[in-house]
Coordinates of C-alpha atoms in Angstrom, one line a residue:
Chain M
G21 CA 251.3 153.6 61.2
E22 CA 251.8 151.1 58.4
S23 CA 252.5 152.5 55.0
V24 CA 253.2 151.6 51.5
G25 CA 255.9 153.3 49.5
L26 CA 257.7 153.2 46.2
H27 CA 261.4 153.2 45.6
L28 CA 261.2 155.3 42.4
P29 CA 258.9 158.3 42.0
T30 CA 259.5 158.4 38.2
L31 CA 260.7 155.9 35.7
S32 CA 261.6 156.5 32.0
V33 CA 261.9 153.6 29.6
Q34 CA 262.5 153.1 25.9
E35 CA 259.5 151.8 23.9
G36 CA 259.8 148.1 23.6
D37 CA 261.9 147.7 26.7
N38 CA 260.7 146.0 29.8
S39 CA 259.7 148.1 32.8
I40 CA 260.0 147.3 36.5
I41 CA 258.1 149.3 39.0
N42 CA 258.9 148.6 42.7
C43 CA 256.9 149.0 45.9
A44 CA 257.9 148.4 49.5
Y45 CA 255.3 147.8 52.2
S46 CA 255.8 147.8 55.9
N47 CA 252.8 145.8 57.2
S48 CA 254.0 142.2 57.4
A49 CA 250.4 141.1 58.0
S50 CA 249.2 142.4 54.6
D51 CA 247.8 139.5 52.6
Y52 CA 246.4 141.1 49.5
F53 CA 248.1 143.4 47.0
I54 CA 246.9 145.2 43.9
W55 CA 248.6 147.2 41.2
Y56 CA 246.6 150.1 39.6
K57 CA 247.3 152.2 36.6
Q58 CA 246.1 155.8 36.5
E59 CA 246.2 157.9 33.4
S60 CA 246.0 161.7 33.7
G61 CA 242.6 162.9 34.8
K62 CA 241.1 159.4 35.1
G63 CA 240.4 157.0 37.9
P64 CA 242.8 154.2 38.8
Q65 CA 242.4 151.1 36.6
F66 CA 242.9 147.6 38.1
I67 CA 245.9 145.9 36.5
I68 CA 246.7 142.8 38.5
D69 CA 246.4 141.5 42.1
I70 CA 248.3 138.9 44.1
R71 CA 247.5 137.1 47.4
S72 CA 250.1 136.5 50.0
N73 CA 250.1 132.7 49.4
M74 CA 251.6 133.4 46.0
D75 CA 255.0 134.9 45.0
K76 CA 254.3 135.5 41.3
R77 CA 251.3 136.1 39.1
Q78 CA 251.2 136.8 35.4
G79 CA 248.7 138.7 33.2
Q80 CA 248.8 139.9 29.7
R81 CA 252.3 141.6 29.4
V82 CA 252.4 142.2 33.2
T83 CA 253.8 140.1 36.0
V84 CA 253.6 140.9 39.7
L85 CA 256.2 139.5 42.1
L86 CA 255.8 139.4 45.8
N87 CA 258.7 138.9 48.2
K88 CA 257.2 138.6 51.7
T89 CA 260.6 138.1 53.3
V90 CA 261.7 141.7 52.4
K91 CA 258.2 143.0 52.0
H92 CA 258.6 144.0 48.4
L93 CA 256.2 144.1 45.5
S94 CA 257.1 144.7 41.9
L95 CA 255.2 145.1 38.6
Q96 CA 256.9 144.1 35.4
I97 CA 255.6 145.3 32.1
A98 CA 256.9 143.5 29.0
A99 CA 257.6 145.3 25.8
T100 CA 256.5 148.7 27.2
Q101 CA 254.3 150.7 24.8
P102 CA 253.4 154.4 24.7
G103 CA 250.0 153.6 26.1
D104 CA 251.6 152.3 29.2
S105 CA 252.6 155.8 30.2
A106 CA 250.7 156.6 33.4
V107 CA 251.1 156.6 37.2
Y108 CA 251.2 153.2 38.8
F109 CA 250.1 152.6 42.4
C110 CA 250.5 149.6 44.6
A111 CA 248.0 149.0 47.3
E112 CA 248.0 146.5 50.2
K113 CA 245.4 145.3 52.7
E114 CA 245.3 143.2 55.7
G115 CA 242.6 140.6 56.3
D116 CA 238.9 141.7 56.4
G117 CA 239.7 145.4 56.8
Q118 CA 238.2 147.8 54.4
N119 CA 241.2 150.0 54.3
F120 CA 243.6 149.6 51.4
V121 CA 246.9 151.6 51.9
F122 CA 248.0 153.2 48.7
G123 CA 251.5 154.4 47.8
P124 CA 252.0 157.8 46.2
G125 CA 252.6 156.3 42.8
T126 CA 255.4 156.0 40.2
R127 CA 255.1 157.9 37.0
L128 CA 256.1 155.7 34.0
S129 CA 257.2 157.6 30.9
V130 CA 257.7 155.7 27.7
L131 CA 260.2 157.2 25.3
P132 CA 259.9 156.8 21.5
Chain N
S16 CA 229.2 143.8 33.4
Q17 CA 229.6 146.2 36.3
T18 CA 230.0 149.9 35.7
I19 CA 230.5 152.8 38.0
H20 CA 229.5 156.4 37.3
Q21 CA 230.5 159.6 39.0
W22 CA 229.2 163.1 38.4
P23 CA 229.9 165.8 37.9
A24 CA 233.2 165.2 36.2
T25 CA 234.5 168.7 37.1
L26 CA 233.2 171.2 39.6
V27 CA 234.3 174.7 40.6
Q28 CA 232.8 176.0 43.8
P29 CA 233.3 179.0 46.1
V30 CA 234.5 178.6 49.6
G31 CA 231.5 178.2 52.0
S32 CA 229.2 176.7 49.4
P33 CA 227.6 173.2 49.8
L34 CA 228.8 170.1 47.9
S35 CA 227.1 167.0 46.6
L36 CA 229.0 164.4 44.6
E37 CA 227.2 161.3 43.4
C38 CA 228.4 157.9 42.6
T39 CA 226.3 155.0 41.3
V40 CA 227.2 151.4 40.5
E41 CA 225.4 149.2 37.9
G42 CA 225.5 145.5 37.4
T43 CA 226.1 144.3 41.0
S44 CA 224.1 144.0 44.2
N45 CA 225.1 145.0 47.7
P46 CA 228.5 146.3 46.8
N47 CA 230.9 147.9 49.3
L48 CA 231.3 151.5 48.4
Y49 CA 234.2 153.9 49.0
W50 CA 235.0 157.6 48.7
Y51 CA 238.7 158.6 48.3
R52 CA 240.4 161.9 47.8
Q53 CA 243.5 162.3 45.8
A54 CA 245.6 165.4 46.2
A55 CA 247.8 166.5 43.3
G56 CA 250.8 164.1 43.0
R57 CA 249.8 162.1 46.0
G58 CA 248.3 158.8 46.9
L59 CA 244.7 158.0 47.7
Q60 CA 243.2 158.8 51.0
L61 CA 240.2 156.8 52.1
L62 CA 237.4 159.2 53.4
F63 CA 234.4 156.9 53.8
Y64 CA 233.2 153.4 53.1
S65 CA 229.9 151.7 53.3
V66 CA 229.0 148.0 53.5
G67 CA 225.3 148.6 53.1
I68 CA 222.4 151.0 52.9
G69 CA 222.6 153.6 55.7
Q70 CA 225.9 152.2 56.9
I71 CA 228.7 154.7 56.7
S72 CA 232.2 154.5 58.3
S73 CA 234.4 157.6 58.3
E74 CA 238.2 157.2 58.2
V75 CA 239.2 160.8 58.7
P76 CA 237.7 163.7 60.6
Q77 CA 236.7 166.4 58.2
N78 CA 233.8 168.7 57.1
L79 CA 232.7 166.1 54.6
S80 CA 229.9 163.5 55.1
A81 CA 228.6 160.6 53.1
S82 CA 225.3 158.9 52.7
R83 CA 224.0 155.8 51.0
P84 CA 220.3 156.2 50.4
Q85 CA 220.1 153.3 48.0
D86 CA 222.1 150.0 47.5
R87 CA 224.1 151.3 44.6
Q88 CA 224.2 155.0 45.3
F89 CA 226.9 156.7 47.4
I90 CA 226.9 160.5 47.9
L91 CA 229.6 162.7 49.3
S92 CA 228.5 166.0 50.8
S93 CA 229.6 169.1 52.6
K94 CA 227.6 172.0 54.1
K95 CA 230.4 174.5 53.7
L96 CA 233.4 173.8 51.5
L97 CA 237.0 174.8 52.5
L98 CA 239.9 175.6 50.2
S99 CA 241.5 172.4 51.4
D100 CA 238.7 170.4 50.0
S101 CA 240.0 170.9 46.5
G102 CA 241.1 167.6 45.0
F103 CA 240.2 164.6 42.9
Y104 CA 237.4 162.6 44.4
L105 CA 237.2 158.9 43.5
C106 CA 234.4 156.5 44.2
A107 CA 235.1 152.8 44.2
W108 CA 233.2 149.6 44.7
S109 CA 234.0 146.0 45.6
V110 CA 232.1 142.9 46.4
G111 CA 232.9 141.4 49.7
L112 CA 234.8 138.1 49.7
A113 CA 235.8 135.9 52.5
G114 CA 239.1 137.0 53.9
G115 CA 238.7 140.5 52.6
Q116 CA 240.7 139.8 49.5
E117 CA 238.5 141.8 47.2
T118 CA 239.4 144.1 44.3
Q119 CA 238.3 147.7 44.4
Y120 CA 237.2 149.2 41.1
F121 CA 237.3 152.9 40.7
G122 CA 235.0 155.4 38.9
P123 CA 236.2 158.2 36.6
G124 CA 236.5 160.7 39.4
T125 CA 235.3 164.3 40.1
R126 CA 237.8 167.1 40.0
L127 CA 236.8 169.7 42.6
L128 CA 238.3 173.1 42.8
V129 CA 237.3 175.4 45.7
L130 CA 238.1 179.0 45.1

């Protein structure tokens, strides 16, 4: 079936540097995407979303880029802070379906 | 503002015992509700979703069941737990939007350990 995956299972960055977390998806009909942040022992927290009619969306210190041609999604975090350390999930959905497909997650570690 | 609650936060149960996990949402009406399971180091697996009171859709066959007795209450149950039921259970809600492009918001989760 369709699936969502991540290129890197773990990512270590220096505090203050920018982080880029990547996600590949296989369902070309997916039209809505979300990035979540999950800290240890907690539920996923919504970070930012993007619809398929956009290729870029910015939030506070975060930017999501969508490349529908190669079915690739990325999350960029500017000036990474220790509090950004967590597992980051991408999720995608097609149309009116209830079923989001989640990737396994990328663990981001921020080094002092 | 909307909030979502889950309890208990942690649960240790023997194999073969029953299970009841509760999820409630505040600050919204007629939400879509979801139960997910997250195995250690893995992604989220959708178990059940509900678009209204008494309406439950199951995504995977299992010994778990779900019920929605009230608009903002979603319950996950089992008559007899299996070892494989151990995991982190997450409840989520969303408000239906045209085209299905609706964000899901998650609760704090319940960690279940079956021994």
